[in-house]
Amino acid sequence: MSLIQPLFRLLCVLSLVLASSGSGLHGCNNSVSHEYCVLGAGPAGLQMGYFLSRSQRDYIILERNTGPGSFFHRYPRHRKLISINKIYTGRRNKEFNLRHDWNSLLSDRSDLLFQRISRELYPNADDFPRYLSMFESELGLKVKYGADIGRIKASDFNGSQGYVLTDQNGVSYQCSVLLVSTGLWVPQQVDFLGSDLVEGYESIPTDPEEFKDQAVLILGKGNSAFETAQSILGRASRIHLYSPSPVRLAWQTHYVGDLRAINNELLDTYQLKSLDGLVEGRLEDIAIVRREKDGGKRRTAKKRSQTSTEGKGQLYLTLTELLDNQNGNNISKVTGQNLPGYHTDNFSLRQPYDRVIRCLGFRFNFSIFDGSAQPPQSSGARGRLPGVTAWYEGRGTPNLFVLGTAAHSLDYRMSAGGFVHGFRYTVRAVHKILEQRYHNIAWPATKLPISQLQSWILRRVNEASGPYQMFGVLGDIILLRGSYCEYLEEFPLQALPQLFALSGRPLSDHGLLVLVMQYGLNRTDTLGPGRAESEWTKAWRSNFLHPVLYYYNTLPTEKDMRQRPVGWPLPRPDAVHHMVEDFLTEWDQPISHSQPLRRFLEHCLQTDLRAFYAESCFLLSLTSRTPPLFCHQGYLRKQGIVGNGHLWQHAREAGLMADHQGDITPRDETSVTEYLKHAGAAVVSTMNFDL
Amino acid sequence: MCIVYLIAFLFSLTAEQCFSKLIEDSSQSFMERMSTGKTSFVYFGNHVNPTIKLFMEQLEMSADALEDYGISVVKVNCSKDAIANYCTEEKLMTKAYLFRGSEVLRNFDIDTVFDVNAIVSHVLFSVLFNEVRYVHTPAELLRVETAAKQNSDIVVGHIPVLGLPEHRALMEAAFVYGTKYQFVQTTGSLVLKHMGVVDSSSSQARLWFLHCKGVSRQSDPCPSTPMTKPLNTINIHTFLQLMEAPLVTEAMLDPSEVDVVHMHLGVPVLYLFSQPQTQHLDQATAQTLALQLRGEVGVVLIHRNSPNVKTPLKYNAAYRLPQEDVKYFTLNSGEEVVKLFKEELLQEHKLEDEEEDEEHWSDPDILDDEVSESVYRDRDLMLDLESVVELTSDTFQTTVTQNGITVVLFYFKWDAVCMAFIQSYTEVADALEGVNGVQLAAVNCGEWTDICSDQNVTSFPTVLIYRPMSAAQLYRGMLGTKSLHRFILLSLVSSPTHLSSSAEVKSFLEGDVYSKHVYLTPVRVLGLFSSTHDKGVTSFEEAGRLLRGETILGLFAHKEAEQWVEGLSVNLPALLVSHGPGVPYEVYSLPSSSPTDHVALIQRVELDHFPELTVENLPWYLELGKPLLLLFIGKEDSTESTKALAEIKQPLSSGQLDSFLPCWIHLGRTPVGRSILDKYLGFVPPLPALVMSRLKTGGEVFLFPPERPLMAKNVLQWIHDVENRQEQPAGLIPDGKWGPPVPFFDFLAIMDQEAPTYAAQRGPKTKTGRREDHREQKHVTPNQRQTSHTSQNPQAPRQHSEL
């Protein structure tokens, strides 16, 4: 038996090889097994592939198309990416520069950046699959193209849930862990009367000439709606955008999924009264009807059937409630009474349209999952996304993780988890969780002496791209352990109560600090006066992205997390510190940034964190049985900071350093330079030897 | 009368004390004193040590103070006049006595009457024993109150620690006002609670005035007024004057012309304007306010109907702060004015006072870190890194492999410690310019974060030494010019230096090779092996590589090595240590072990047996954990200093001082030593001074009696006495924890104050974690708003409008 199984597997692998080489051998119950199966070779799938390959795991990326990132071959329809590709930042810090590079994936190859492909700030969409191909091939990721998984079943593998995937050729893949990175690609539709008369964003023509002198109604007010509107702005006669919610501008909400300024030309033509406009209303209540030219009652029957829109009538927007008395379905005979303009003579959308276009975004493809393997629909985002736990595992589907855009339900309309520049970091976090859960490799941590903590925090605050992009979602955790601490980067904040299980790092009774970047209350006019705070004592009123430190004595529980203050990423801590927002995002100034931070840390650690020159440490080491931490971890370990007469002079003038006699300082300084000048002469104290 | 007396007394306090009022008694004058029946405070002594010297200074000051109370302060030198009973007792020197005539009222340990405040407070408390009631419980206080009702007012002082200036202030007040008021002193926290103090843990002294005299019925409690200002003589005096002043003064003048005692006492005054028609009501209001503000603000009621009052009618109140003009305002309610005074006007004054008293570090915008501040003061200077190469990702690898030695500093521009060190670093670079094969470089980790991560640098600043073909070496020494400079130059010496003949060994230890590097260090360590095949040789060589830059290490693996240990009780392999020519070699056996063990051994044997402690070398010696036998010598290299050093050195070789670390500090080279002496003893004794400091065990500091000649045998005897607890410690090294120097800025508290719900956890019933629900609800709102615009026609489209 034990001999047969491997043999059988070998056969299957063999036949798989044959099958994929196109020989068309069918019939054998092909089966392969991998520890990790990544579904979809989009940016998230490849990103995870990179981490799995770096940690030398048994993985396969399954992709139904012939190349990576196929979504981008079609979308965005008008071929301009709105993710920023900012090459010049004035800085050479690679980590910092990722804050302004929204297209690259993470890797240890510093040249594997998107800027190699395109130097445009808003690149062409074709460049992205090209980049992904380069990423895949240069890193040698294992991708199986042309494997179209039609069905996913849950199955029991040695007591833990695994998944069996079946492709179009009947090949089945047994996966201990399934990583779903299929993205969102099923066009979102809303059911209303006449929705069949509506064209979809996925299939509309992109040539503006086709819209010449046409009146167009677009359903939706997101980026795809505005992008479509913008492309036909010069040809269409009239463009109206209709959806339930008013426009949300990304530069006001700080959410990159909201309307980006690059797409918002229509706002201009609307507000300058150039025939375009925005209207709010529920989609479920409307109906689109075609009204033939002869549909209405006419007084003179003579003048009929000629010119313009032959045969096909124009499209009207109306309400289902106005059609109700007409037996609903029969909408071929629409009369004026069925139209809102009949009842309210100045109804905004009373004029007919030549086209109605649906631009409502995309939803997750739930259809390939069997019942037991299917994650539930998320409560938010109109159920378009799968529901996941705080660590991106499907709810109710153990060992199935959702990555990439599909995992956006956790920070939908809040942070960047639905976008490449955000989910590249969540994928990295999920990978660390996998390493801990399946391989018992704890979350990587840097062990730091407490005296180095402040500069380490400042370093992260000033360069880290993960917490900066995934603000409010990923944060650095500092586990305090007395004289030292462990620094964990980019942990999913919502999962904080499960810190130990997920990271393998236990908490000590010294508590922990969490470093989060977050936007502020945002209660003021985005461009109005008082929008920025510069006084550090009012830092908690900062509106822009700024670092916030939370201190907890003990790990917050799930209940604490559920009941956290409204709009907060974390529960109420024992102490909190906001570092005041900075116009240049450089948090490095001694009075406004460093000292307040130091005092906060001093409070959390209940110790003096000031730095002392060696001379002060000398004094304190001899006159105090427990000298301050800085002396203890620096000077007494023979790493004191000596300084020079010039600096001591400053410190003495400031009253911070004891002046022992007043006349010593200048003499001391010359003695140092003297020493160096005559380095050849013996200046060693002779007293040692005279005795 | 009393006031005049007090003011005269205050004057005497401030007056220059040009001559001493301390009387020295002979036995005859002492006897005379006993017979006069006057009160005197007498100290009997026979010799002066530093502690006694300090006490005598305090005694002299107290003589001035106590003279005002008719108490003489006297010292008796027992070595001249041995007065029976007092000069003979065992407790001589450590006791002082309070006499009334020949009767001893009380005796005090001089630890209790440690300074002038303690002497005055304790003496007065003893003298006033019958006038000042000491109570411990609220019940006792109530008994005093009952007795005083309708008779006299009571002054209650809560003094948590006796002998401090607050105690003295209370006693002095009691002396002056004792006939007028009943004084009560308490130390118990029970009474504190009884008086309504919530935070009874604070050790602040407090004072209350109980208005018992005016109580109409025995059953009524005495109203009390707390004194809000700190307890000192002037404040108590002012406070008692205020208690005497009428509650409300009525006047018919403009505020600026009303003269009330409050103005003279530097207390704010509140003026209220009264209309004839509401006179009674106004008087009642004034009374209520005056009661609430009693002791802090004077209240004047001005009748408007007088033609002298010219204040515009739109104001109904005014106030005047000391040394300021009258400010008019309109008052709406009584609470408002109390709030105005309690929270703003008085507070402001208090703050100003505190600012003067406390360190100005409480200002959050002043840097209180000596390194940060000194670097910050240089912020207008451009960093000059001329002689240091700034490395980038592109140049790093080539640079560190190009030179014989590349020293690389990893730093952050915004880190004050890094920026302080970089000044030393450039000094070293300047000094080493032109030295072949040495390049100093720096990496700004704020920019080249990838290099710093690749090199595993996690601590800043870090200095790494790169040599071609070998792993980077971490510089573990002091981050200062001298240390780094010496390290780099020593790094140029190959380690270990391979020696091939006894002649070379000789040159290495004290010849030409020696003098080539003598300016770097006088110490030479030599590994002796009988042959190059010895197993220990590789381990020793590895240790040499680890110690490169720190030690000059020689290796002599040769059959002649034997002769270097001849006659010594050590076999090969061995370690020979030379502390310089002329100093006898030390030899240690070198057991075969790991390179790191060798390193530890070499570092240990390198240490001096009687080192001069300097800022740069102290940590090496403190590591030993021994009590310090510390000789402080003066700036000038006097013969006395040399002699003292020799005296301590003498018993060294015999091993009698092995349980100590004998060492010395030269106050010229290490001026901070003076501060150490001062902290240890509270004063700087004549130099040279020998101190034993038990830093690790108990923290006691002992001073070798300055009057004893500093000689080896005396020192040994003294050590013996100290160990047998026959010597009193001259000081104690504190074991305080270094807590936060300044309270942090509590954002949570501010949020709770300014936006009460913002930082509050949600209630358990609120649906949480469902932002989207919340949002969708919001979306409904505009639609709902539109319904209000609905036209009459029920068929009209309701939910569509251009917003």
Coordinates of N, CA, C and O in Angstrom, one line a residue, chain A residues 467-572:
Chain A
P467 N 3.4 50.6 7.4 CA 2.4 51.3 8.2 C 2.0 52.6 7.6 O 0.9 53.1 7.8
Y468 N 2.8 53.2 6.7 CA 2.4 54.5 6.1 C 1.3 54.2 5.0 O 0.4 55.0 4.9
Q469 N 1.5 53.2 4.3 CA 0.5 52.9 3.3 C -0.7 52.2 3.9 O -1.9 52.5 3.5
M470 N -0.5 51.3 4.8 CA -1.6 50.6 5.4 C -1.9 51.2 6.8 O -2.0 50.6 7.8
F471 N -2.1 52.5 6.7 CA -2.4 53.3 8.0 C -3.6 52.7 8.6 O -4.6 52.3 8.0
G472 N -3.6 52.7 9.9 CA -4.7 52.2 10.7 C -4.9 50.7 10.6 O -5.9 50.2 11.3
V473 N -4.1 50.0 9.8 CA -4.4 48.6 9.7 C -3.2 47.7 10.1 O -3.3 46.8 10.9
L474 N -2.0 48.1 9.6 CA -0.8 47.4 10.0 C 0.0 48.4 11.0 O 0.1 49.6 10.7
G475 N 0.5 47.8 12.0 CA 1.2 48.7 13.0 C 2.4 47.9 13.5 O 2.4 46.7 13.6
D476 N 3.4 48.6 14.0 CA 4.5 48.0 14.6 C 4.2 47.7 16.1 O 3.6 48.6 16.8
I477 N 4.6 46.5 16.6 CA 4.4 46.2 17.9 C 5.7 46.1 18.7 O 6.7 45.5 18.2
I478 N 5.8 46.8 19.8 CA 7.0 46.7 20.6 C 6.7 46.0 21.9 O 5.9 46.5 22.7
L479 N 7.2 44.8 22.1 CA 7.0 44.1 23.3 C 8.1 44.5 24.3 O 9.3 44.3 24.1
L480 N 7.7 45.1 25.4 CA 8.6 45.6 26.4 C 9.0 44.4 27.3 O 8.2 43.6 27.8
R481 N 10.3 44.3 27.5 CA 10.8 43.2 28.3 C 11.8 43.7 29.4 O 12.8 43.1 29.6
G482 N 11.5 44.8 30.0 CA 12.4 45.3 31.0 C 13.5 46.1 30.4 O 13.3 47.1 29.8
S483 N 14.8 45.6 30.4 CA 15.9 46.4 29.9 C 16.0 46.3 28.4 O 16.7 47.1 27.8
Y484 N 15.2 45.4 27.8 CA 15.3 45.4 26.3 C 13.8 45.2 25.8 O 12.9 45.1 26.6
C485 N 13.7 45.3 24.5 CA 12.4 45.1 23.9 C 12.5 44.3 22.6 O 13.6 44.2 22.1
E486 N 11.4 43.8 22.2 CA 11.3 43.1 20.9 C 10.5 44.0 19.9 O 9.4 44.3 20.3
Y487 N 11.0 44.2 18.8 CA 10.3 45.1 17.8 C 9.8 44.3 16.7 O 10.5 43.7 15.9
L488 N 8.4 44.2 16.5 CA 7.8 43.4 15.5 C 7.2 44.4 14.5 O 6.5 45.3 14.9
E489 N 7.5 44.2 13.2 CA 7.0 45.2 12.2 C 5.7 44.7 11.6 O 5.5 43.5 11.3
E490 N 4.8 45.7 11.4 CA 3.7 45.5 10.5 C 2.8 44.3 10.8 O 2.5 43.5 10.0
F491 N 2.3 44.4 12.0 CA 1.3 43.3 12.5 C -0.1 43.8 12.2 O -0.4 45.0 12.4
P492 N -1.0 42.9 11.8 CA -2.4 43.4 11.6 C -3.0 43.8 12.9 O -3.2 42.9 13.8
L493 N -3.4 45.0 13.0 CA -3.8 45.6 14.3 C -5.1 44.9 14.9 O -5.2 44.7 16.1
Q494 N -6.0 44.6 13.9 CA -7.2 44.0 14.4 C -7.0 42.6 15.1 O -7.8 42.2 15.9
A495 N -5.9 42.0 14.8 CA -5.6 40.7 15.3 C -4.8 40.8 16.6 O -4.3 39.8 17.2
L496 N -4.6 42.0 17.2 CA -3.8 42.2 18.4 C -4.2 41.3 19.5 O -3.3 40.7 20.2
P497 N -5.5 41.0 19.8 CA -5.8 40.1 20.9 C -5.2 38.7 20.7 O -4.9 38.0 21.6
Q498 N -4.9 38.3 19.4 CA -4.4 37.0 19.1 C -2.9 37.1 18.9 O -2.3 36.2 18.3
L499 N -2.2 38.1 19.4 CA -0.8 38.4 19.1 C 0.0 37.1 19.4 O 0.8 36.7 18.5
F500 N -0.1 36.5 20.5 CA 0.8 35.4 20.8 C 0.6 34.2 19.8 O 1.5 33.7 19.3
A501 N -0.7 33.9 19.6 CA -1.0 32.7 18.7 C -0.5 33.0 17.3 O 0.1 32.1 16.7
L502 N -0.6 34.2 16.9 CA -0.3 34.5 15.5 C 1.2 34.8 15.3 O 1.8 34.5 14.2
S503 N 1.8 35.3 16.3 CA 3.2 35.7 16.1 C 4.2 34.8 16.8 O 5.4 34.7 16.5
G504 N 3.7 34.0 17.8 CA 4.6 33.2 18.5 C 5.5 34.0 19.5 O 6.4 33.4 20.0
R505 N 5.1 35.2 19.7 CA 5.9 36.1 20.6 C 5.1 36.3 21.9 O 4.0 37.0 21.8
P506 N 5.5 35.8 23.0 CA 4.7 36.0 24.2 C 4.9 37.4 24.8 O 5.8 38.1 24.5
L507 N 3.9 37.8 25.6 CA 3.9 39.1 26.1 C 4.4 39.0 27.6 O 4.2 38.1 28.3
S508 N 5.2 40.0 27.9 CA 5.7 40.0 29.3 C 4.8 40.9 30.1 O 4.0 41.6 29.6
D509 N 5.1 41.0 31.4 CA 4.2 41.9 32.2 C 4.7 43.4 32.2 O 4.2 44.2 32.9
H510 N 5.6 43.7 31.3 CA 6.0 45.1 31.1 C 5.1 45.8 30.1 O 5.3 47.0 29.9
G511 N 4.2 45.0 29.4 CA 3.3 45.7 28.5 C 3.8 45.8 27.1 O 4.9 45.2 26.8
L512 N 3.1 46.5 26.3 CA 3.5 46.7 24.9 C 3.1 48.0 24.4 O 2.3 48.7 24.9
L513 N 3.9 48.4 23.3 CA 3.6 49.6 22.6 C 3.2 49.3 21.2 O 3.7 48.3 20.6
V514 N 2.3 50.0 20.6 CA 1.9 49.8 19.2 C 2.1 51.2 18.5 O 1.6 52.2 19.0
L515 N 2.8 51.1 17.4 CA 3.0 52.3 16.6 C 2.1 52.2 15.3 O 2.3 51.3 14.6
V516 N 1.3 53.2 15.2 CA 0.3 53.2 14.1 C 0.4 54.5 13.4 O 0.6 55.6 14.0
M517 N 0.3 54.5 12.1 CA 0.1 55.8 11.4 C -1.3 56.0 11.2 O -2.0 55.0 10.8
Q518 N -1.9 57.2 11.4 CA -3.3 57.3 11.2 C -3.6 58.8 10.8 O -2.9 59.7 11.2
Y519 N -4.7 58.9 10.0 CA -5.2 60.2 9.8 C -6.0 60.7 11.0 O -6.3 59.8 11.8
G520 N -6.2 62.0 11.1 CA -6.9 62.4 12.3 C -8.4 62.5 12.2 O -9.0 61.8 11.4
L521 N -8.9 63.4 13.0 CA -10.4 63.5 13.1 C -11.0 63.9 11.8 O -12.1 63.6 11.5
N522 N -10.2 64.7 11.0 CA -10.7 65.1 9.6 C -12.0 65.8 9.7 O -12.9 65.6 9.0
R523 N -12.1 66.7 10.7 CA -13.4 67.4 10.9 C -13.4 68.8 10.3 O -14.3 69.5 10.4
T524 N -12.2 69.1 9.8 CA -12.2 70.5 9.2 C -12.2 70.4 7.7 O -12.0 69.4 7.1
D525 N -12.4 71.5 7.1 CA -12.4 71.7 5.7 C -11.0 71.3 5.2 O -10.0 71.8 5.6
T526 N -10.9 70.3 4.2 CA -9.7 69.8 3.8 C -8.7 70.8 3.3 O -7.5 70.7 3.5
L527 N -9.2 71.9 2.7 CA -8.3 72.9 2.1 C -8.5 74.2 2.9 O -7.9 75.2 2.5
G528 N -9.3 74.2 3.9 CA -9.6 75.5 4.6 C -8.6 75.8 5.6 O -7.6 75.1 5.9
P529 N -8.8 77.0 6.3 CA -7.8 77.4 7.3 C -7.9 76.4 8.5 O -8.9 75.8 8.7
G530 N -6.8 76.3 9.2 CA -6.8 75.4 10.4 C -6.8 74.0 10.0 O -7.1 73.1 10.9
R531 N -6.4 73.6 8.8 CA -6.5 72.2 8.4 C -5.3 71.5 9.0 O -5.3 70.3 9.1
A532 N -4.2 72.2 9.3 CA -3.0 71.5 9.8 C -2.7 72.0 11.2 O -2.9 73.1 11.5
E533 N -2.2 71.1 12.0 CA -1.8 71.4 13.4 C -0.3 71.4 13.4 O 0.4 70.6 12.9
S534 N 0.2 72.5 14.1 CA 1.7 72.5 14.2 C 2.2 72.5 15.6 O 3.4 72.3 15.9
E535 N 1.3 72.6 16.5 CA 1.6 72.7 17.9 C 1.6 71.2 18.5 O 0.6 70.5 18.4
W536 N 2.8 70.8 19.0 CA 2.8 69.3 19.3 C 1.9 69.0 20.5 O 1.4 67.8 20.6
T537 N 1.6 70.0 21.3 CA 0.7 69.6 22.4 C -0.8 69.4 21.9 O -1.6 69.0 22.7
K538 N -1.0 69.8 20.7 CA -2.4 69.6 20.1 C -2.3 68.5 19.1 O -3.1 68.4 18.2
A539 N -1.3 67.7 19.2 CA -1.0 66.7 18.1 C -2.2 65.8 17.9 O -2.4 65.3 16.8
W540 N -3.0 65.5 18.9 CA -4.1 64.6 18.7 C -5.2 65.2 17.8 O -6.1 64.5 17.4
R541 N -5.1 66.4 17.5 CA -6.0 67.0 16.6 C -5.5 67.1 15.2 O -6.0 67.7 14.3
S542 N -4.3 66.5 15.0 CA -3.7 66.4 13.6 C -4.7 65.8 12.6 O -5.4 64.8 13.0
N543 N -4.8 66.4 11.5 CA -5.7 65.9 10.5 C -5.0 64.9 9.5 O -5.6 64.0 9.0
F544 N -3.8 65.2 9.2 CA -3.1 64.4 8.2 C -2.4 63.2 8.9 O -2.4 63.0 10.1
L545 N -1.9 62.3 8.0 CA -1.3 61.1 8.5 C -0.2 61.5 9.5 O 0.7 62.3 9.2
H546 N -0.2 60.8 10.6 CA 0.8 61.1 11.7 C 0.9 59.9 12.5 O 0.0 59.1 12.6
P547 N 2.1 59.7 13.2 CA 2.3 58.5 14.0 C 1.6 58.6 15.3 O 1.6 59.7 15.9
V548 N 1.1 57.5 15.8 CA 0.4 57.5 17.1 C 0.9 56.2 17.8 O 1.0 55.2 17.2
L549 N 1.3 56.4 19.1 CA 1.8 55.3 19.9 C 0.7 55.0 21.0 O 0.3 55.9 21.7
Y550 N 0.4 53.7 21.0 CA -0.5 53.2 22.1 C 0.3 52.4 23.1 O 1.1 51.6 22.7
Y551 N 0.0 52.6 24.3 CA 0.7 51.8 25.4 C -0.3 51.0 26.1 O -1.3 51.6 26.6
Y552 N -0.1 49.7 26.2 CA -1.0 48.9 27.0 C -0.2 48.1 28.0 O 0.8 47.6 27.7
N553 N -0.7 48.1 29.2 CA -0.1 47.3 30.3 C -0.3 45.8 30.0 O 0.6 45.0 30.2
T554 N -1.5 45.5 29.5 CA -1.8 44.1 29.2 C -2.4 44.1 27.8 O -2.9 45.1 27.3
L555 N -2.3 42.9 27.2 CA -2.8 42.8 25.8 C -4.4 43.0 25.8 O -5.1 42.5 26.6
P556 N -4.8 43.9 24.9 CA -6.3 44.1 24.8 C -7.0 42.8 24.4 O -6.4 41.9 23.7
T557 N -8.2 42.6 25.0 CA -8.9 41.4 24.6 C -9.8 41.6 23.4 O -9.9 42.8 22.9
E558 N -10.4 40.6 22.9 CA -11.3 40.7 21.8 C -12.4 41.7 22.1 O -12.9 42.4 21.2
K559 N -12.9 41.6 23.3 CA -14.0 42.5 23.7 C -13.5 43.9 23.7 O -14.2 44.8 23.2
D560 N -12.4 44.2 24.2 CA -11.8 45.5 24.2 C -11.8 46.0 22.7 O -12.1 47.2 22.4
M561 N -11.4 45.1 21.9 CA -11.2 45.5 20.5 C -12.6 45.8 19.9 O -12.7 46.8 19.1
R562 N -13.6 45.0 20.2 CA -14.9 45.2 19.6 C -15.5 46.6 20.1 O -16.1 47.3 19.4
Q563 N -15.1 46.9 21.4 CA -15.7 48.1 21.9 C -14.8 49.3 21.8 O -15.0 50.3 22.6
R564 N -13.9 49.3 20.9 CA -12.9 50.4 20.9 C -13.7 51.7 20.5 O -14.7 51.6 19.9
P565 N -13.1 52.8 20.8 CA -13.7 54.1 20.5 C -14.0 54.2 19.0 O -13.3 53.7 18.2
V566 N -15.1 54.9 18.8 CA -15.6 55.1 17.4 C -14.4 55.7 16.5 O -13.9 56.7 16.9
G567 N -14.1 55.1 15.4 CA -13.1 55.6 14.5 C -11.7 55.3 14.9 O -10.8 55.7 14.2
W568 N -11.5 54.6 16.0 CA -10.1 54.2 16.4 C -9.7 52.9 15.9 O -10.5 52.0 15.8
P569 N -8.4 52.7 15.5 CA -8.0 51.4 15.1 C -7.8 50.4 16.2 O -7.7 49.2 16.0
L570 N -7.7 51.0 17.5 CA -7.3 50.1 18.6 C -8.2 50.6 19.8 O -8.7 51.7 19.8
P571 N -8.3 49.7 20.8 CA -9.0 50.1 22.0 C -8.3 51.2 22.8 O -7.1 51.5 22.5
R572 N -9.0 51.8 23.7 CA -8.5 52.9 24.5 C -7.3 52.3 25.3 O -7.4 51.3 26.0

